[in-house]
Structure formats: structure tokens, C-alpha cells
Amino acid sequence: MNNNPKDPDQFYSSRSFSKLMVFLLLLISIPYLFYSLRFITHSNHCDQNPNIPTIHTTSLSEKQPQIPTPKPFEQTNISHIVFGIGASSNLWKQRKEYVKLWWKPNQMRGVVWLEQNVTKPDPGDENLLPELRISGNTTNFKYSYPKGSRSAIRISRIVSETVRLRLKDVRWFVMGDDDTFFVTENLVRVLQKYDHNQFYYIGSSSETHLQNIYHSYNMAYGGGGFAISYGLAVALEKMQDRCIQRYAGLYGSDDRIHACMAELGVPLTVEKGFHQCDVYGNLFGLLTAHPVTPLISLHHLDVVEPIFPNVTQAQALKRLTQPMDLDSAGLMQQSICYDEARKWTVSVSWGYAVQIFRGIFSAREMEMPARTFQNWYRRADSTSFTFNTRPITRNSCQIPFVYYFSYAVYNEDTHQTATRYVRVESNPECKWRMEDPTQIEVVEVYKKPNPNLWDKSPRRNCCRVKPTKKKGTMVIDVGECREGEVVEL
Ligand SMILES: *[C@@H]1O[C@H](CO)[C@@H](O)[C@H](O)[C@H]1NC(C)=O
Ligand SMILES: *[C@@H]1O[C@H](CO)[C@@H](O)[C@H](O)[C@H]1NC(C)=O
Ligand SMILES: *[C@@H]1O[C@H](CO)[C@@H](O)[C@H](O)[C@H]1NC(C)=O
Ligand SMILES: *[C@@H]1O[C@H](CO)[C@@H](O)[C@H](O)[C@H]1NC(C)=O
């Protein structure tokens, strides 16, 4: 390379270069000036996102005119998400019923990835489900985990294969299994908090300690679903195939994603609303004491008992979509209150179940899940789980009266939802000399839908037992806690 400044060619080209620069600067700065003037007059429209600091455009445009003006921020919505569902063709016929429960064909984008063609797709399904695609051939990838399945490689690569579809305006790639039930409005609520251009790996770990010890506490469990920001997904796609060759000895698809995240240096961002459900038995204890965070997913739907008694799991989840459609932010959220006169403790899990306990239990006890389930190794002691649990009582008087959600309506005049919960199981006899909830057959809960619940700092809703003349009925009001309202008696 010739660096002599006296070289005529060099001289000539640098002069024309500076002319060009002056011209370019003018070209850039004139429209910019107009744009910043416009921006000054409209600047209050531009700070809708609480996470992005307000930019003081006046001083910025005076001092640093060469910085491109940020586009007005548009909040993340469902259209910015692409789902990648890992499925297998032999189970698809049953599992697609779970996907149908939450999939909204005209609003959502996503692909169900299968290992081979399903022989006879049911007619009409294509309008109710994501499109089906066949995953790339993974014969050339090594898999050496002794008892696992090679499909882990295929399912792990769904992220990259979905990135390669080059869909427009994608901010998040969300992975899930064919037996994952998503509450997509809550998924959006949670993802809105994060900047998709940065590197985010968002999900949750297992409920079972041993699982996290064998796999990792830093891994997003695949069945619970996890989200990868656009920026990170693009970076992952560039290295994933090389990366997974290094981890032939790992068990699952999510182990492989986690291993690559570790190479990229991106930690797991835990959002407790994703539920892997690595448990056996009944989710009741978990769901009635859901953490104070939006419910995003449920998994292992064929492993655990149906969440409502006496129906199939698909029917049970179908029932759950009723309150979900009315007030997704409040779905499953617990509130705790007392029936002062009768000395009962009431726990509402909105849209799912109400429990009445004889006697007064503290909020601290009520927010602890009852062990209605076993861990993934079929043990149910308190050390099995990654959160505090309480034992199921043996005292027949302390067994709660359980009312399951049966239906919901929205009242246009009062702007409230009315949800009804009924008792389907009878309680054992109790000799305590105090008022007996046996007479209560039905619980009615009134609540204003609150789509902005999670825009504030997390706080449990409050409930209040209302006086009523209706026979066999308890009436409860649920909503944000009022000034000074606490769970006490
Ligand atoms: C989602 O946001 C985009 C802007 O990024 C907007 O064009 C679109 O209409 C929004 N969609 C929905 C369903 O709100
Ligand atoms: C799968 O089946 C569809 C029609 O049922 C066909 O169009 C497509 O080519 C098949 N794909 C493969 C990979 O066999
Ligand atoms: C996958 O690739 C291997 C070797 O590259 C080939 O033998 C096999 O037939 C391929 N499988 C399919 C389903 O295309
Ligand atoms: C269970 O379902 C059957 C049939 O739908 C019904 O007859 C029966 O009463 C139900 N039992 C309970 C406890 O709800």
C-alpha cells in the first residue's frame, strides 16, 4: 500500500474525498434538522416504554447531530413472536389437541417441527394449527447418551432452523413441546420487559432438585418453554451445529441449548411463570399457590393428573381457557382472606379453585404449595423440590373444602368478571365445634379484569368475603389491595 502523501493519485483522490464528505454531511444533516425539529414538538409520544430511558432530544441534537434518531418504540406484541414446537409424528395426532387449545391461527406465527411426514393429516387442522415442517437430517451428528433419544439433536436445532426461515419482524423465538400449554398473553407481558436486540435466554428450571443437579440449574427446561431474543438466536444459529457436536454425551435438546448458551456466555434469565412440571400426581398444590408472577406455561400434561377432576386433561385445559380469555393476567393468581365471623381461611386461585379451611392460617402458610404431587423420582418429601412446600394434613378437620372453577361471565355494566366454583368432592367428618363449610356448595368470585396487573411491582391481589343472603353460597370480591389492606385477622 502506498502511503506517500505526495503521490499525485493519492492527493487527487483525497481532495475529491473531502468534497464528497462535505456534500454527504450536508445531505445527512438537512433532513436530520427537520426530523429533530419534528421530534421536539412530538417528543412526548416517544417514551411509552418504561424500560427505555427518555432521551432528551433537544440537547442531544445540539451536541451530537451524527447519532441516528431512535425510532419511536413499539411495544412487543404477539406478532413479534415465532414459536418453534418440537413434536414427533407418531404422537402428533393426540398432542395437537393441546396445541389447538392455545394456538390462535390468525394472530400467531410458528412451526411444528416433525421428524417425518404425518401420513394422513386430518382435514381442517391446517386452519387451527401452526404449519408443519420436517426437521433437517441429523444423521451426521453424534449422540452418545446411553438411554436417551437422538431426537434431542433435531429438537435442539429447531431454534436455528426457525431462524433460517428469515421471517420478518421477529423479536423472540419461543420454543415449546407438543405437550406445552401456553398462556400467550402472559408470555407477551413478560417478554415486553426485555430488549429483544440484546442477548436473552428466558425460561425456568425444574421443580425437582435432582433434575437440576443432573442437568443444570442454569438451563431453561424445554418442555416448560423458553424464549430466545432475536439477537441471541442469530448468534446461536451461527455456532449451534458446531457446538452440539461437542456435547454428544448430553441427554436432551435443552441440555444442548444450555451448553451452547454457556459457550456464548449467556446466563438463564429465570421467569417463574414457565412450568416444566417435572412432577407426578396432582398439580393442585402448585397451581393454588402460584408464585406472584404471570402464569406462562404448563407441561407434562399427559404425566400429571387432569387439573380439573373427572375430565380429560384436554377438557380441563379447555375449561381453563374461559377465565384465561377474560383476564389472563389474573389467571391462577392467589389471594388470601378470612371469613371473620366463621373463623375460616379462604384461598382463591382465580379461574381455577377456591379453598376454605377451618381455622386461621397465615399468609405465609397459605402461599406455600401443598404437596399434592411427587417429584420426578416419585418422592414427595420436603427436600425434593426447589421451593418450600407444606405437607398434606392428616387431620380430617384441616382438610380444605375445594371448589373448582365451573364457569365465567363478564358483566358489561359493572366491568367485572363473575366466576363460579363448585364443590365436587365431599370432605371427611370433623368433630370440631365450629361452623362447618359443608353447607357451602358454591363460591362466586367477582373481579375486575386487570390487564395492567404486571406493569407494577408484583403484589398478590386481595380478597374479601362479602355478606350474602344466597343459600349455600360464599361471595368473594378479588382485586388490587386497598390502601392499608393486609392479610391479617
Ligand atoms: C404489533 O406491533 C406492530 C409494530 O411493531 C404493529 O404494526 C402491529 O399492528 C401490532 N400487532 C398487534 C396485534 O397489536
Ligand atoms: C409430506 O406430505 C405432503 C402431502 O401430504 C407432501 O406434499 C410433501 O412433499 C411430503 N414431504 C415429505 C418430506 O415427504
Ligand atoms: C440422512 O442422511 C444420511 C446420510 O447423510 C442418509 O443416509 C439418510 O438417508 C438421510 N435420511 C433422510 C430421511 O433423508
Ligand atoms: C364425573 O363425570 C360423570 C360423567 O360426566 C358424571 O356422571 C359424574 O357425576 C361426575 N362425577 C363428579 C364427582 O363430578
Short mmCIF file of C-alpha atoms and ligand atoms in Angstrom, two decimals, residues 309-311 315 319 423-426, ligand 4:
data_model
loop_
_atom_site.label_atom_id
_atom_site.label_comp_id
_atom_site.label_asym_id
_atom_site.label_seq_id
_atom_site.Cartn_x
_atom_site.Cartn_y
_atom_site.Cartn_z
CA PRO A 309 -61.32 -33.72 38.39
CA ASN A 310 -63.34 -36.17 36.36
CA VAL A 311 -62.45 -34.84 32.90
CA GLN A 315 -61.15 -30.89 28.55
CA ARG A 319 -62.15 -25.08 30.71
CA ARG A 423 -67.53 -28.44 45.24
CA VAL A 424 -67.33 -31.89 43.63
CA GLU A 425 -65.63 -33.86 46.38
CA SER A 426 -67.04 -34.36 49.87
C1 LIG B 4 -67.97 -37.42 36.65
O1 LIG B 4 -68.44 -37.41 35.32
C2 LIG B 4 -69.57 -38.23 35.10
C3 LIG B 4 -69.86 -38.22 33.61
O2 LIG B 4 -69.59 -36.97 33.02
C4 LIG B 4 -70.74 -37.72 35.94
O3 LIG B 4 -71.84 -38.54 35.76
C5 LIG B 4 -70.32 -37.73 37.42
O4 LIG B 4 -71.34 -37.17 38.20
C6 LIG B 4 -69.06 -36.92 37.59
N1 LIG B 4 -68.60 -37.02 38.95
C7 LIG B 4 -68.24 -35.99 39.66
C8 LIG B 4 -67.75 -36.24 41.05
O5 LIG B 4 -68.27 -34.83 39.22
#
